[in-house]
């Protein structure tokens, strides 16, 4: 699962969300209350993928727990 997103970390500043390269990712004014969540999205996704792989290596999935996680990751990566 590879990330093909604007480089992180993202930062909220002056009503815009900026990528690590300084490019504007989104205008933050329309996302009142969501701007910090949006700016954390790349790091949240990377960490979710990392933790998913750790869980999978320690415990055989007995239900659909990892299926749900995989579905959320695929959605975030535009694979669903």
JSON list of C-alpha atoms in Angstrom, two decimals:
[
{"chain": "A", "resi": 1, "resn": "UNK", "atom": "CA", "xyz": [0.00, 0.00, 0.00]},
{"chain": "A", "resi": 2, "resn": "UNK", "atom": "CA", "xyz": [1.76, 3.11, -1.16]},
{"chain": "A", "resi": 3, "resn": "UNK", "atom": "CA", "xyz": [0.98, 6.70, -0.44]},
{"chain": "A", "resi": 4, "resn": "UNK", "atom": "CA", "xyz": [0.72, 9.01, -3.42]},
{"chain": "A", "resi": 5, "resn": "UNK", "atom": "CA", "xyz": [-0.12, 12.22, -1.59]},
{"chain": "A", "resi": 6, "resn": "UNK", "atom": "CA", "xyz": [1.32, 15.66, -1.02]},
{"chain": "A", "resi": 7, "resn": "UNK", "atom": "CA", "xyz": [4.39, 15.20, 1.20]},
{"chain": "A", "resi": 8, "resn": "UNK", "atom": "CA", "xyz": [3.73, 15.46, 4.93]},
{"chain": "A", "resi": 9, "resn": "UNK", "atom": "CA", "xyz": [3.70, 16.91, 7.47]},
{"chain": "A", "resi": 10, "resn": "UNK", "atom": "CA", "xyz": [0.87, 19.23, 6.55]},
{"chain": "A", "resi": 11, "resn": "UNK", "atom": "CA", "xyz": [0.40, 22.50, 8.40]},
{"chain": "A", "resi": 12, "resn": "UNK", "atom": "CA", "xyz": [-2.54, 24.85, 8.98]},
{"chain": "A", "resi": 13, "resn": "UNK", "atom": "CA", "xyz": [-1.53, 28.48, 8.49]},
{"chain": "A", "resi": 14, "resn": "UNK", "atom": "CA", "xyz": [-3.35, 31.65, 7.43]},
{"chain": "A", "resi": 15, "resn": "UNK", "atom": "CA", "xyz": [-6.53, 29.79, 6.47]},
{"chain": "A", "resi": 16, "resn": "UNK", "atom": "CA", "xyz": [-4.73, 27.30, 4.22]},
{"chain": "A", "resi": 17, "resn": "UNK", "atom": "CA", "xyz": [-3.37, 23.79, 4.65]},
{"chain": "A", "resi": 18, "resn": "UNK", "atom": "CA", "xyz": [0.18, 23.48, 3.34]},
{"chain": "A", "resi": 19, "resn": "UNK", "atom": "CA", "xyz": [2.20, 20.40, 2.49]},
{"chain": "A", "resi": 20, "resn": "UNK", "atom": "CA", "xyz": [5.82, 19.99, 3.57]},
{"chain": "A", "resi": 21, "resn": "UNK", "atom": "CA", "xyz": [6.91, 21.34, 0.20]},
{"chain": "A", "resi": 22, "resn": "UNK", "atom": "CA", "xyz": [5.03, 24.60, 0.86]},
{"chain": "A", "resi": 23, "resn": "UNK", "atom": "CA", "xyz": [2.31, 23.92, -1.72]},
{"chain": "A", "resi": 24, "resn": "UNK", "atom": "CA", "xyz": [-1.29, 24.58, -0.69]},
{"chain": "A", "resi": 25, "resn": "UNK", "atom": "CA", "xyz": [-3.17, 21.32, -0.15]},
{"chain": "A", "resi": 26, "resn": "UNK", "atom": "CA", "xyz": [-6.54, 22.89, 0.70]},
{"chain": "A", "resi": 27, "resn": "UNK", "atom": "CA", "xyz": [-8.14, 26.13, 1.74]},
{"chain": "A", "resi": 28, "resn": "UNK", "atom": "CA", "xyz": [-8.79, 25.83, 5.45]},
{"chain": "A", "resi": 29, "resn": "UNK", "atom": "CA", "xyz": [-11.50, 28.48, 5.85]},
{"chain": "A", "resi": 30, "resn": "UNK", "atom": "CA", "xyz": [-14.25, 26.15, 4.66]},
{"chain": "A", "resi": 31, "resn": "UNK", "atom": "CA", "xyz": [-13.14, 23.44, 7.05]},
{"chain": "A", "resi": 32, "resn": "UNK", "atom": "CA", "xyz": [-13.67, 25.15, 10.38]},
{"chain": "A", "resi": 33, "resn": "UNK", "atom": "CA", "xyz": [-13.05, 22.54, 13.05]},
{"chain": "A", "resi": 34, "resn": "UNK", "atom": "CA", "xyz": [-11.72, 20.05, 10.51]},
{"chain": "A", "resi": 35, "resn": "UNK", "atom": "CA", "xyz": [-8.55, 21.85, 9.44]},
{"chain": "A", "resi": 36, "resn": "UNK", "atom": "CA", "xyz": [-6.33, 20.20, 12.06]},
{"chain": "A", "resi": 37, "resn": "UNK", "atom": "CA", "xyz": [-7.75, 16.76, 11.26]},
{"chain": "A", "resi": 38, "resn": "UNK", "atom": "CA", "xyz": [-7.20, 17.35, 7.53]},
{"chain": "A", "resi": 39, "resn": "UNK", "atom": "CA", "xyz": [-3.65, 18.52, 8.15]},
{"chain": "A", "resi": 40, "resn": "UNK", "atom": "CA", "xyz": [-2.92, 15.36, 10.17]},
{"chain": "A", "resi": 41, "resn": "UNK", "atom": "CA", "xyz": [-4.42, 13.02, 7.52]},
{"chain": "A", "resi": 42, "resn": "UNK", "atom": "CA", "xyz": [-1.17, 11.85, 5.86]},
{"chain": "A", "resi": 43, "resn": "UNK", "atom": "CA", "xyz": [0.45, 11.04, 9.19]},
{"chain": "A", "resi": 44, "resn": "UNK", "atom": "CA", "xyz": [-2.71, 9.34, 10.48]},
{"chain": "A", "resi": 45, "resn": "UNK", "atom": "CA", "xyz": [-2.87, 7.15, 7.38]},
{"chain": "A", "resi": 46, "resn": "UNK", "atom": "CA", "xyz": [0.81, 6.23, 7.55]},
{"chain": "A", "resi": 47, "resn": "UNK", "atom": "CA", "xyz": [0.50, 5.33, 11.22]},
{"chain": "A", "resi": 48, "resn": "UNK", "atom": "CA", "xyz": [-2.69, 3.30, 10.61]},
{"chain": "A", "resi": 49, "resn": "UNK", "atom": "CA", "xyz": [-0.89, 1.29, 7.92]},
{"chain": "A", "resi": 50, "resn": "UNK", "atom": "CA", "xyz": [2.10, 0.73, 10.22]},
{"chain": "A", "resi": 51, "resn": "UNK", "atom": "CA", "xyz": [-0.08, -0.39, 13.14]},
{"chain": "A", "resi": 52, "resn": "UNK", "atom": "CA", "xyz": [-2.23, -2.58, 10.89]},
{"chain": "A", "resi": 53, "resn": "UNK", "atom": "CA", "xyz": [0.89, -4.44, 9.78]},
{"chain": "A", "resi": 54, "resn": "UNK", "atom": "CA", "xyz": [2.07, -4.86, 13.37]},
{"chain": "A", "resi": 55, "resn": "UNK", "atom": "CA", "xyz": [-1.30, -6.28, 14.44]},
{"chain": "A", "resi": 56, "resn": "UNK", "atom": "CA", "xyz": [-1.36, -8.63, 11.45]},
{"chain": "A", "resi": 57, "resn": "UNK", "atom": "CA", "xyz": [2.09, -9.97, 12.29]},
{"chain": "A", "resi": 58, "resn": "UNK", "atom": "CA", "xyz": [1.24, -10.72, 15.94]},
{"chain": "A", "resi": 59, "resn": "UNK", "atom": "CA", "xyz": [-2.28, -12.05, 15.77]},
{"chain": "A", "resi": 60, "resn": "UNK", "atom": "CA", "xyz": [-4.18, -14.03, 13.20]},
{"chain": "A", "resi": 61, "resn": "UNK", "atom": "CA", "xyz": [-7.33, -12.10, 12.39]},
{"chain": "A", "resi": 62, "resn": "UNK", "atom": "CA", "xyz": [-10.25, -14.08, 13.76]},
{"chain": "A", "resi": 63, "resn": "UNK", "atom": "CA", "xyz": [-12.94, -11.94, 12.20]},
{"chain": "A", "resi": 64, "resn": "UNK", "atom": "CA", "xyz": [-13.31, -8.97, 9.98]},
{"chain": "A", "resi": 65, "resn": "UNK", "atom": "CA", "xyz": [-11.24, -6.57, 12.10]},
{"chain": "A", "resi": 66, "resn": "UNK", "atom": "CA", "xyz": [-8.39, -6.22, 9.62]},
{"chain": "A", "resi": 67, "resn": "UNK", "atom": "CA", "xyz": [-10.84, -6.35, 6.71]},
{"chain": "A", "resi": 68, "resn": "UNK", "atom": "CA", "xyz": [-12.45, -3.18, 8.04]},
{"chain": "A", "resi": 69, "resn": "UNK", "atom": "CA", "xyz": [-9.05, -1.58, 8.55]},
{"chain": "A", "resi": 70, "resn": "UNK", "atom": "CA", "xyz": [-7.95, -2.61, 5.06]},
{"chain": "A", "resi": 71, "resn": "UNK", "atom": "CA", "xyz": [-11.16, -1.16, 3.62]},
{"chain": "A", "resi": 72, "resn": "UNK", "atom": "CA", "xyz": [-10.59, 2.19, 5.35]},
{"chain": "A", "resi": 73, "resn": "UNK", "atom": "CA", "xyz": [-6.98, 2.28, 4.12]},
{"chain": "A", "resi": 74, "resn": "UNK", "atom": "CA", "xyz": [-8.05, 1.41, 0.57]},
{"chain": "A", "resi": 75, "resn": "UNK", "atom": "CA", "xyz": [-10.66, 4.17, 0.67]},
{"chain": "A", "resi": 76, "resn": "UNK", "atom": "CA", "xyz": [-8.06, 6.71, 1.81]},
{"chain": "A", "resi": 77, "resn": "UNK", "atom": "CA", "xyz": [-5.72, 5.60, -0.99]},
{"chain": "A", "resi": 78, "resn": "UNK", "atom": "CA", "xyz": [-8.48, 5.88, -3.61]},
{"chain": "A", "resi": 79, "resn": "UNK", "atom": "CA", "xyz": [-8.48, 2.13, -4.24]},
{"chain": "A", "resi": 80, "resn": "UNK", "atom": "CA", "xyz": [-12.16, 1.65, -3.43]}
]
